[in-house]
Each structure stands twice: as C-alpha cells, then as structure tokens.
Short mmCIF file of C-alpha atoms in Angstrom, two decimals:
data_model
loop_
_atom_site.label_atom_id
_atom_site.label_comp_id
_atom_site.label_asym_id
_atom_site.label_seq_id
_atom_site.Cartn_x
_atom_site.Cartn_y
_atom_site.Cartn_z
CA MET A 360 0.00 0.00 0.00
CA THR A 361 1.28 3.44 -0.89
CA ALA A 362 1.93 5.64 2.12
CA ILE A 363 0.08 8.94 2.41
CA SER A 364 2.21 11.90 3.37
CA ARG A 365 0.98 14.43 5.87
CA GLY A 366 1.30 18.16 5.40
CA GLU A 367 1.00 20.33 2.33
CA THR A 368 1.14 19.20 -1.28
CA PRO A 369 3.46 21.69 -2.98
CA ALA A 370 2.03 23.71 -5.83
CA PRO A 371 3.62 26.71 -7.53
CA GLU A 372 0.40 28.67 -7.30
CA GLY A 373 -3.35 28.21 -7.15
CA LEU A 374 -5.17 25.67 -5.01
CA ARG A 375 -3.20 24.40 -2.00
CA PHE A 376 -3.80 20.91 -0.59
CA VAL A 377 -3.20 20.07 3.06
CA HIS A 378 -3.26 16.47 4.33
CA LEU A 379 -4.55 16.45 7.90
CA GLY A 380 -4.39 12.72 8.61
CA PHE A 381 -5.26 9.26 7.26
CA GLY A 382 -5.46 5.70 8.55
CA ALA A 383 -3.99 5.48 12.04
CA ASP A 384 -3.76 9.29 12.00
CA ALA A 385 -7.45 9.80 11.14
CA VAL A 386 -8.71 13.11 12.49
CA ASP A 387 -11.46 13.56 15.05
CA TYR A 388 -14.25 15.78 13.79
CA GLU A 389 -13.87 18.61 16.28
CA SER A 390 -10.16 19.03 15.50
CA ALA A 391 -10.85 19.22 11.78
CA TRP A 392 -13.69 21.68 12.34
CA GLN A 393 -11.39 23.95 14.35
CA GLU A 394 -8.78 23.79 11.58
CA GLN A 395 -11.44 24.64 9.01
CA ARG A 396 -12.40 27.73 10.97
CA ARG A 397 -8.75 28.79 11.32
CA VAL A 398 -8.06 28.40 7.58
CA HIS A 399 -11.38 30.05 6.72
CA ALA A 400 -10.47 33.16 8.73
CA ALA A 401 -7.02 33.27 7.14
CA ARG A 402 -8.47 32.90 3.64
CA PHE A 403 -10.99 35.69 4.27
CA ALA A 404 -8.08 37.93 5.34
CA ASP A 405 -6.10 36.89 2.23
CA GLU A 406 -3.38 35.44 4.43
CA LEU A 407 -3.67 32.08 2.64
CA PRO A 408 -4.57 31.01 -0.91
CA ASP A 409 -7.57 28.81 -1.66
CA THR A 410 -6.95 25.66 0.40
CA CYS A 411 -8.41 22.16 0.40
CA LEU A 412 -8.05 20.10 3.57
CA LEU A 413 -7.99 16.34 2.84
CA LEU A 414 -8.37 13.66 5.51
CA GLU A 415 -10.05 10.60 6.91
CA HIS A 416 -12.24 11.11 9.96
CA GLN A 417 -12.55 8.95 13.01
CA ALA A 418 -16.06 7.46 12.94
CA VAL A 419 -18.73 10.10 13.59
CA TYR A 420 -22.27 11.09 12.64
CA THR A 421 -22.74 14.75 11.71
CA ALA A 422 -26.03 16.54 11.15
CA GLY A 423 -26.57 19.61 9.00
CA ARG A 424 -29.08 22.31 9.84
CA ARG A 425 -32.04 20.65 8.09
CA THR A 426 -31.78 17.28 9.87
CA SER A 427 -35.00 16.15 11.53
CA GLU A 428 -35.22 13.99 14.64
CA ASP A 429 -36.60 10.95 12.82
CA GLU A 430 -33.47 10.79 10.63
CA ARG A 431 -31.05 10.40 13.55
CA PRO A 432 -29.78 7.03 14.89
CA LEU A 433 -32.54 4.90 16.37
CA ASP A 434 -30.25 3.70 19.16
CA GLY A 435 -29.34 7.18 20.38
CA THR A 436 -25.76 7.16 19.05
CA PRO A 437 -24.31 10.66 19.57
CA VAL A 438 -24.45 13.08 16.64
CA VAL A 439 -22.39 16.23 16.10
CA ASP A 440 -24.59 19.11 14.91
CA VAL A 441 -22.75 21.34 12.44
CA ASP A 442 -23.38 24.56 10.54
CA ARG A 443 -23.27 23.16 7.00
CA GLY A 444 -26.18 22.63 4.66
CA GLY A 445 -27.73 19.25 4.09
CA LYS A 446 -28.83 16.65 6.59
CA ILE A 447 -27.29 13.78 8.55
CA THR A 448 -24.39 11.64 7.32
CA TRP A 449 -21.57 9.44 8.57
CA HIS A 450 -17.82 9.96 8.29
CA GLY A 451 -15.19 7.38 9.09
CA PRO A 452 -12.40 5.05 7.95
CA GLY A 453 -12.35 4.32 4.23
CA GLN A 454 -13.98 7.61 3.31
CA LEU A 455 -11.97 10.46 1.77
CA VAL A 456 -13.18 13.82 3.07
CA GLY A 457 -12.30 17.12 1.45
CA TYR A 458 -12.92 20.63 2.76
CA PRO A 459 -12.23 23.17 -0.02
CA ILE A 460 -11.90 26.62 1.55
CA GLN A 461 -12.21 28.97 -1.39
CA LYS A 462 -13.03 32.66 -1.78
CA LEU A 463 -15.95 33.24 -4.17
CA PRO A 464 -17.07 36.48 -5.83
CA ARG A 465 -20.14 38.24 -4.46
CA PRO A 466 -23.04 37.74 -4.69
CA VAL A 467 -22.06 34.14 -4.03
CA ASP A 468 -23.40 31.36 -6.26
CA VAL A 469 -23.55 28.40 -3.87
CA VAL A 470 -25.12 26.04 -6.40
CA ALA A 471 -22.33 26.67 -8.90
CA HIS A 472 -19.75 25.77 -6.24
CA VAL A 473 -21.59 22.50 -5.49
CA ARG A 474 -21.74 21.69 -9.21
CA ARG A 475 -17.97 22.18 -9.52
CA LEU A 476 -17.32 19.76 -6.67
CA GLU A 477 -19.68 17.25 -8.24
CA GLU A 478 -17.93 17.58 -11.60
CA ALA A 479 -14.50 16.94 -10.08
CA LEU A 480 -15.73 13.82 -8.26
CA ILE A 481 -17.57 12.51 -11.33
CA ARG A 482 -14.24 12.73 -13.18
CA VAL A 483 -12.52 10.86 -10.34
CA CYS A 484 -15.07 8.04 -10.52
CA ALA A 485 -14.71 7.83 -14.31
CA GLU A 486 -10.95 7.44 -13.99
CA PHE A 487 -11.55 4.33 -11.86
CA GLY A 488 -14.17 2.96 -14.26
CA VAL A 489 -17.27 3.89 -12.27
CA GLU A 490 -20.00 5.92 -13.95
CA GLY A 491 -21.03 8.61 -11.50
CA THR A 492 -23.70 11.14 -12.28
CA ARG A 493 -25.98 13.80 -10.83
CA VAL A 494 -29.58 13.24 -9.79
CA GLU A 495 -31.90 16.19 -10.23
CA GLY A 496 -32.83 17.77 -6.91
CA ARG A 497 -30.23 15.77 -4.99
CA SER A 498 -26.67 16.99 -4.48
CA GLY A 499 -23.66 14.70 -4.62
CA VAL A 500 -22.46 12.01 -7.01
CA TRP A 501 -24.69 9.02 -7.69
CA VAL A 502 -24.63 5.59 -9.28
CA LEU A 503 -27.97 5.08 -10.98
CA GLY A 504 -29.99 1.94 -10.32
CA ASP A 505 -31.89 -0.20 -12.76
CA THR A 506 -34.72 1.31 -14.74
CA VAL A 507 -38.24 -0.01 -14.22
CA SER A 508 -37.99 -2.09 -17.40
CA THR A 509 -34.74 -3.66 -16.23
CA VAL A 510 -36.28 -4.56 -12.88
CA GLU A 511 -39.23 -6.19 -14.65
CA GLN A 512 -36.89 -8.14 -16.95
CA ARG A 513 -34.85 -9.38 -14.00
CA ALA A 514 -37.97 -10.47 -12.14
CA ALA A 515 -39.13 -12.37 -15.21
CA LEU A 516 -35.86 -14.32 -15.11
CA GLY A 517 -36.45 -15.35 -11.51
CA GLY A 518 -34.98 -12.36 -9.68
CA LEU A 519 -36.41 -10.76 -6.56
CA ASN A 520 -39.77 -9.12 -7.17
CA LEU A 521 -41.69 -7.43 -4.36
CA ASP A 522 -45.46 -7.24 -4.74
CA PHE A 523 -45.52 -4.30 -2.37
CA ASP A 524 -42.68 -1.91 -1.84
CA PRO A 525 -43.62 0.56 0.92
CA ARG A 526 -41.03 3.09 -0.30
CA THR A 527 -43.15 3.81 -3.36
CA ALA A 528 -46.28 4.49 -1.33
CA ASP A 529 -45.14 6.16 1.87
CA GLU A 530 -42.69 9.03 1.84
CA LEU A 531 -42.12 8.53 5.58
CA PHE A 532 -41.09 4.90 5.14
CA ASP A 533 -38.10 4.19 7.38
CA PRO A 534 -35.91 1.39 5.95
CA ARG A 535 -34.30 0.87 9.37
CA LEU A 536 -37.58 -0.59 10.66
CA ASN A 537 -37.90 -3.10 7.83
CA GLY A 538 -34.81 -5.21 8.39
CA PRO A 539 -31.43 -5.42 6.63
CA GLU A 540 -33.04 -6.19 3.27
CA TYR A 541 -33.91 -2.49 2.94
CA ALA A 542 -30.80 -1.04 4.59
CA PRO A 543 -29.11 1.83 2.71
CA SER A 544 -25.90 -0.21 2.50
CA ASN A 545 -27.72 -2.86 0.45
CA ALA A 546 -28.93 -0.49 -2.27
CA GLY A 547 -26.32 -1.83 -4.70
CA GLN A 548 -27.57 -5.40 -4.25
CA ARG A 549 -31.10 -4.16 -4.89
CA ARG A 550 -29.82 -2.23 -7.96
CA GLU A 551 -31.25 1.06 -6.68
CA ASP A 552 -29.89 4.58 -6.99
CA ARG A 553 -27.06 4.97 -4.49
CA LYS A 554 -24.90 7.89 -3.42
CA LEU A 555 -21.16 7.56 -3.92
CA ALA A 556 -20.15 11.01 -2.70
CA ALA A 557 -22.03 13.40 -0.42
CA ILE A 558 -21.65 17.17 -0.55
CA GLY A 559 -22.62 19.64 2.16
CA ILE A 560 -21.21 23.15 2.30
CA ARG A 561 -21.47 26.51 3.99
CA VAL A 562 -20.41 29.90 2.66
CA ALA A 563 -19.55 32.56 5.24
CA LYS A 564 -18.15 35.98 4.35
CA GLY A 565 -17.86 34.82 0.76
CA VAL A 566 -15.56 31.90 1.67
CA THR A 567 -16.60 28.24 1.42
CA MET A 568 -16.43 25.68 4.23
CA HIS A 569 -17.18 21.98 4.63
CA GLY A 570 -17.25 20.06 1.34
CA PHE A 571 -17.44 16.45 0.19
CA ALA A 572 -17.11 12.86 1.43
CA LEU A 573 -16.20 10.21 -1.17
CA ASN A 574 -16.87 6.61 -0.14
CA VAL A 575 -13.75 4.72 -1.19
CA ASN A 576 -13.87 1.53 0.89
CA PRO A 577 -15.79 2.22 4.13
CA ASP A 578 -18.05 -0.12 6.05
CA ASN A 579 -21.27 1.25 4.61
CA THR A 580 -23.39 -0.49 7.24
CA SER A 581 -22.58 2.56 9.39
CA PHE A 582 -25.17 4.38 7.29
CA ASP A 583 -27.88 1.90 8.29
CA LYS A 584 -28.46 3.56 11.68
CA ILE A 585 -29.58 6.82 10.05
CA VAL A 586 -31.53 8.09 7.07
CA PRO A 587 -28.51 9.22 5.06
CA CYS A 588 -28.93 12.79 3.83
CA GLY A 589 -32.62 12.44 4.72
CA ILE A 590 -33.21 10.28 1.62
CA ARG A 591 -35.40 7.24 2.24
CA ASP A 592 -35.78 5.84 -1.28
CA ALA A 593 -32.10 5.33 -2.19
CA GLY A 594 -28.92 4.10 -0.57
CA VAL A 595 -25.16 4.48 -0.41
CA ALA A 596 -22.32 3.09 -2.50
CA SER A 597 -18.52 2.91 -2.47
CA LEU A 598 -15.87 2.67 -5.15
CA ALA A 599 -14.76 -0.70 -3.73
CA ASN A 600 -18.27 -2.18 -3.91
CA GLU A 601 -18.95 -0.82 -7.39
CA LEU A 602 -15.61 -2.11 -8.71
CA GLY A 603 -15.78 -5.41 -6.86
CA ARG A 604 -12.19 -5.07 -5.66
CA GLU A 605 -10.11 -3.50 -2.91
CA ILE A 606 -9.18 0.12 -3.41
CA THR A 607 -7.38 2.38 -0.98
CA ILE A 608 -7.46 6.03 -0.01
CA ALA A 609 -3.81 6.22 -1.13
CA GLU A 610 -4.84 5.21 -4.68
CA VAL A 611 -7.65 7.71 -4.86
CA LEU A 612 -6.04 10.71 -3.18
CA PRO A 613 -3.80 11.93 -6.06
CA VAL A 614 -6.64 11.47 -8.55
CA VAL A 615 -8.94 13.58 -6.38
CA GLU A 616 -6.29 16.29 -6.10
CA LYS A 617 -5.75 16.30 -9.86
CA HIS A 618 -9.41 16.73 -10.74
CA LEU A 619 -10.14 19.23 -7.98
CA ARG A 620 -7.24 21.33 -9.23
CA ASP A 621 -8.40 21.04 -12.85
CA VAL A 622 -12.00 21.98 -12.06
CA LEU A 623 -11.56 24.56 -9.30
CA GLU A 624 -8.57 26.32 -10.86
CA GLY A 625 -9.91 26.01 -14.39
CA ALA A 626 -13.30 27.51 -13.55
CA GLU A 627 -13.99 31.23 -13.54
CA PRO A 628 -16.43 31.64 -10.66
CA LEU A 629 -18.83 34.43 -11.51
CA PRO A 630 -21.15 36.37 -9.20
CA ARG A 631 -24.63 34.93 -9.05
CA ALA A 632 -26.95 36.63 -11.49
CA VAL A 633 -29.39 38.91 -9.67
#
C-alpha cells in the first residue's frame, strides 16, 4: 500500500492541498472543524490562498441544519450538529473527506460551487471505471440503479420481485424498521440509486467551508443507523463495492487532487446573477 504523506502538497500557485491525517492518523471531527475555521479566517483575510483540507475522519455522525429527529440514529448514538447545509451523514475510515476553503465572488453562487465539486468527483469516478452522475434535486455524485424495465426483466428471469414496496407508497417509510433487506448499505444489491459522494457546504463571508465525502472503501453499514442525507428511497455506495475489488485512499487521493485542481482552478467563478 502506498503511504500517504501528511502536510501540504506543494504547488507553484493556485489551489493548495493540506493532508490532515489518514489511517492510524485519522482526524477527530472537532479538531478538523477547528482547523477549518482557522483556515477560513485566514483565507478571508487573504493570508492564505484557496486551500483544500484532505483527511479521513474517526467514525462520527454529523447533522446539518435541516436534519430532523426521525433521521437520527434509532439507538441514540451521539451526533455532532454542524453549521453546514444538508442533513445527517456518517464519516469514518475508508472515506476520503475534502474541505475546499475557497473565496468566491459576491453575490455568491452556492449552487455553482456545489456543481464544480460534483464535476470533479464525477471525473474521479470515471478514472476508476465507475460511472457517477448527478440526480436532479439531490446533491452529490450518484450511481444510478436499474430502470423499471430492467427490474421487470430481471424479475421475469427469476430475480427478486416485491409485490408491495412501501417506499413507493409512503414518503415517511423508514428502511431501518424493515430489516437489513432495505438497509441503505444494500442499495447496490437491490440495484437502486445509491450515493457515492455526499456534498454539504457553507459559505460565510464569501468563503466556502465543509465540502465532500467520497466513499472509497468504508463499512457502509454505518449508514444503516440513520436516514442518510434524509433520503429514504435510495442508498449508499462505495468505489470498492462498485468495482468489486479492494481500493485504498492512497490510490484515490492523487486522482482527487488532480481533478479538484483542474476543475476549481480552471473555472472562472462568476457572481450569481441577480
């Protein structure tokens, strides 16, 4: 396995990458949050260039401002409430987390920033042979499930066919109460839409915070305690599961840096049209 260096990735100019910790040096959430705030303040004051913090977190559930009580862990597992957008998610070993701290022109176009992060991660997935895409109305990078016709064809060949799927009839359906068959981590086996990378950001004083979490090879059953991102009719994926082979953070890290640099440095962020 290739070792991951800690510290800054040198770059002559433009986006700066800082490795906070991976593997045995995985970073607890509060420490990373404090470092985000420090870098954010320095970027606002133009004391630092645009900076992307890259790391693995120690296992933790974090909840964005829109998280509702019925989306939190059923067993009362502690959750860290944070000031980003989005809802509840999990971070932990096997997941590459990136916090791009970037100054945007005013008035800020938050959606455009999210789209740039999605584009970079879609390119990363493509380089590893996984087709990632966007889903309208849902941020992040997704692997699409089977179409209705494909499901019908599979059932005709003897595959699993449910006469009644409560997810299609009840928007409050909670898969956690219906056994492991419906768990978010099993969405790939059910050939449903599944999220490969989550994005949740905040923009304060024109500077971005928080960012993305790319599932490389985590234990996705950690998502089964919650309603990931508040989405009840889809699940979660990982590069390892989609590829059917082992893949490491060390393999993915330089590819993520390359595409983030290409997209974020190559873009010309414009003020939001008003």
